[in-house]
Amino acid sequence: MVERSQQASILVVEDDPIVSTIVSEALAAAGHRVRQARDGDAARARFAEQPADLLLIDVRLPDGSGHELAAALQQQGN
């Protein structure tokens, strides 16, 4: 189990609900704080509310490229 001070805030951006659930549950079981987004727009909104320590982004999202989303979120974060 990860100590509270070592918990990572992770944003999982995945349009497949089964994959998103499996990945998110595994990360949460390891002690991380996990949020989910189904597309780029939702990811941008969640990241604006609270930046994440780690982003796990599907390369092919319904509203664009995961690579482009990663670059855009990197501009928003530090």
PDB file of C-alpha atoms in Angstrom:
ATOM      1  CA  MET A   1       0.000   0.000   0.000  1.00  0.00           C
ATOM      2  CA  VAL A   2       1.240   3.491  -0.850  1.00  0.00           C
ATOM      3  CA  GLU A   3       1.517   5.971   2.010  1.00  0.00           C
ATOM      4  CA  ARG A   4      -0.876   8.891   1.826  1.00  0.00           C
ATOM      5  CA  SER A   5       1.980  11.337   1.213  1.00  0.00           C
ATOM      6  CA  GLN A   6       3.080   9.222  -1.762  1.00  0.00           C
ATOM      7  CA  GLN A   7      -0.326   8.910  -3.396  1.00  0.00           C
ATOM      8  CA  ALA A   8      -0.329  10.019  -6.987  1.00  0.00           C
ATOM      9  CA  SER A   9      -3.258  11.847  -8.495  1.00  0.00           C
ATOM     10  CA  ILE A  10      -3.897  10.030 -11.772  1.00  0.00           C
ATOM     11  CA  LEU A  11      -6.212  11.015 -14.604  1.00  0.00           C
ATOM     12  CA  VAL A  12      -7.180   8.085 -16.838  1.00  0.00           C
ATOM     13  CA  VAL A  13      -8.443   9.240 -20.253  1.00  0.00           C
ATOM     14  CA  GLU A  14      -9.997   6.247 -21.991  1.00  0.00           C
ATOM     15  CA  ASP A  15     -13.186   6.002 -24.044  1.00  0.00           C
ATOM     16  CA  ASP A  16     -13.647   2.256 -23.496  1.00  0.00           C
ATOM     17  CA  PRO A  17     -15.553   1.950 -20.194  1.00  0.00           C
ATOM     18  CA  ILE A  18     -14.293  -1.578 -19.469  1.00  0.00           C
ATOM     19  CA  VAL A  19     -10.626  -0.653 -19.951  1.00  0.00           C
ATOM     20  CA  SER A  20     -11.082   2.569 -17.985  1.00  0.00           C
ATOM     21  CA  THR A  21     -12.671   0.713 -15.071  1.00  0.00           C
ATOM     22  CA  ILE A  22     -10.036  -2.034 -14.961  1.00  0.00           C
ATOM     23  CA  VAL A  23      -7.127   0.409 -15.054  1.00  0.00           C
ATOM     24  CA  SER A  24      -8.728   2.813 -12.575  1.00  0.00           C
ATOM     25  CA  GLU A  25      -9.629   0.096 -10.077  1.00  0.00           C
ATOM     26  CA  ALA A  26      -6.109  -1.352 -10.198  1.00  0.00           C
ATOM     27  CA  LEU A  27      -4.563   2.053  -9.594  1.00  0.00           C
ATOM     28  CA  ALA A  28      -7.001   2.842  -6.780  1.00  0.00           C
ATOM     29  CA  ALA A  29      -6.267  -0.535  -5.160  1.00  0.00           C
ATOM     30  CA  ALA A  30      -2.583   0.440  -5.191  1.00  0.00           C
ATOM     31  CA  GLY A  31      -3.508   3.507  -3.158  1.00  0.00           C
ATOM     32  CA  HIS A  32      -3.654   6.205  -5.811  1.00  0.00           C
ATOM     33  CA  ARG A  33      -6.327   8.866  -6.285  1.00  0.00           C
ATOM     34  CA  VAL A  34      -7.867   8.194  -9.675  1.00  0.00           C
ATOM     35  CA  ARG A  35     -10.196  10.253 -11.824  1.00  0.00           C
ATOM     36  CA  GLN A  36     -11.572   9.257 -15.207  1.00  0.00           C
ATOM     37  CA  ALA A  37     -12.434  11.057 -18.415  1.00  0.00           C
ATOM     38  CA  ARG A  38     -13.993   9.501 -21.534  1.00  0.00           C
ATOM     39  CA  ASP A  39     -12.737  12.075 -24.054  1.00  0.00           C
ATOM     40  CA  GLY A  40     -10.475  15.071 -24.517  1.00  0.00           C
ATOM     41  CA  ASP A  41     -13.069  17.665 -23.522  1.00  0.00           C
ATOM     42  CA  ALA A  42     -13.811  15.892 -20.237  1.00  0.00           C
ATOM     43  CA  ALA A  43     -10.079  15.460 -19.586  1.00  0.00           C
ATOM     44  CA  ARG A  44      -9.443  19.176 -20.110  1.00  0.00           C
ATOM     45  CA  ALA A  45     -12.252  20.051 -17.689  1.00  0.00           C
ATOM     46  CA  ARG A  46     -11.054  17.642 -14.992  1.00  0.00           C
ATOM     47  CA  PHE A  47      -7.450  18.760 -15.391  1.00  0.00           C
ATOM     48  CA  ALA A  48      -8.494  22.422 -15.113  1.00  0.00           C
ATOM     49  CA  GLU A  49     -10.369  21.626 -11.872  1.00  0.00           C
ATOM     50  CA  GLN A  50      -7.353  19.830 -10.431  1.00  0.00           C
ATOM     51  CA  PRO A  51      -4.120  18.981 -12.270  1.00  0.00           C
ATOM     52  CA  ALA A  52      -2.917  15.393 -12.045  1.00  0.00           C
ATOM     53  CA  ASP A  53       0.498  13.999 -11.193  1.00  0.00           C
ATOM     54  CA  LEU A  54       0.172  11.415 -13.951  1.00  0.00           C
ATOM     55  CA  LEU A  55      -1.910  11.197 -17.123  1.00  0.00           C
ATOM     56  CA  LEU A  56      -2.766   7.886 -18.777  1.00  0.00           C
ATOM     57  CA  ILE A  57      -4.204   8.807 -22.156  1.00  0.00           C
ATOM     58  CA  ASP A  58      -5.582   6.577 -24.897  1.00  0.00           C
ATOM     59  CA  VAL A  59      -3.927   7.512 -28.188  1.00  0.00           C
ATOM     60  CA  ARG A  60      -7.204   7.346 -30.140  1.00  0.00           C
ATOM     61  CA  LEU A  61     -10.016   9.275 -28.488  1.00  0.00           C
ATOM     62  CA  PRO A  62     -13.422   9.979 -30.015  1.00  0.00           C
ATOM     63  CA  ASP A  63     -12.708  13.716 -30.183  1.00  0.00           C
ATOM     64  CA  GLY A  64      -9.052  13.740 -31.203  1.00  0.00           C
ATOM     65  CA  SER A  65      -5.558  12.448 -30.744  1.00  0.00           C
ATOM     66  CA  GLY A  66      -4.255  11.479 -27.334  1.00  0.00           C
ATOM     67  CA  HIS A  67      -0.896  12.944 -28.359  1.00  0.00           C
ATOM     68  CA  GLU A  68      -2.487  16.336 -29.027  1.00  0.00           C
ATOM     69  CA  LEU A  69      -4.378  16.155 -25.733  1.00  0.00           C
ATOM     70  CA  ALA A  70      -1.173  15.370 -23.824  1.00  0.00           C
ATOM     71  CA  ALA A  71       0.544  18.397 -25.400  1.00  0.00           C
ATOM     72  CA  ALA A  72      -2.395  20.664 -24.573  1.00  0.00           C
ATOM     73  CA  LEU A  73      -2.540  19.495 -20.961  1.00  0.00           C
ATOM     74  CA  GLN A  74       1.206  19.888 -20.610  1.00  0.00           C
ATOM     75  CA  GLN A  75       0.742  23.560 -21.563  1.00  0.00           C
ATOM     76  CA  GLN A  76      -1.865  23.913 -18.793  1.00  0.00           C
ATOM     77  CA  GLY A  77       0.200  22.151 -16.113  1.00  0.00           C
ATOM     78  CA  ASN A  78       3.610  22.810 -14.703  1.00  0.00           C
TER      79      ASN A  78
END
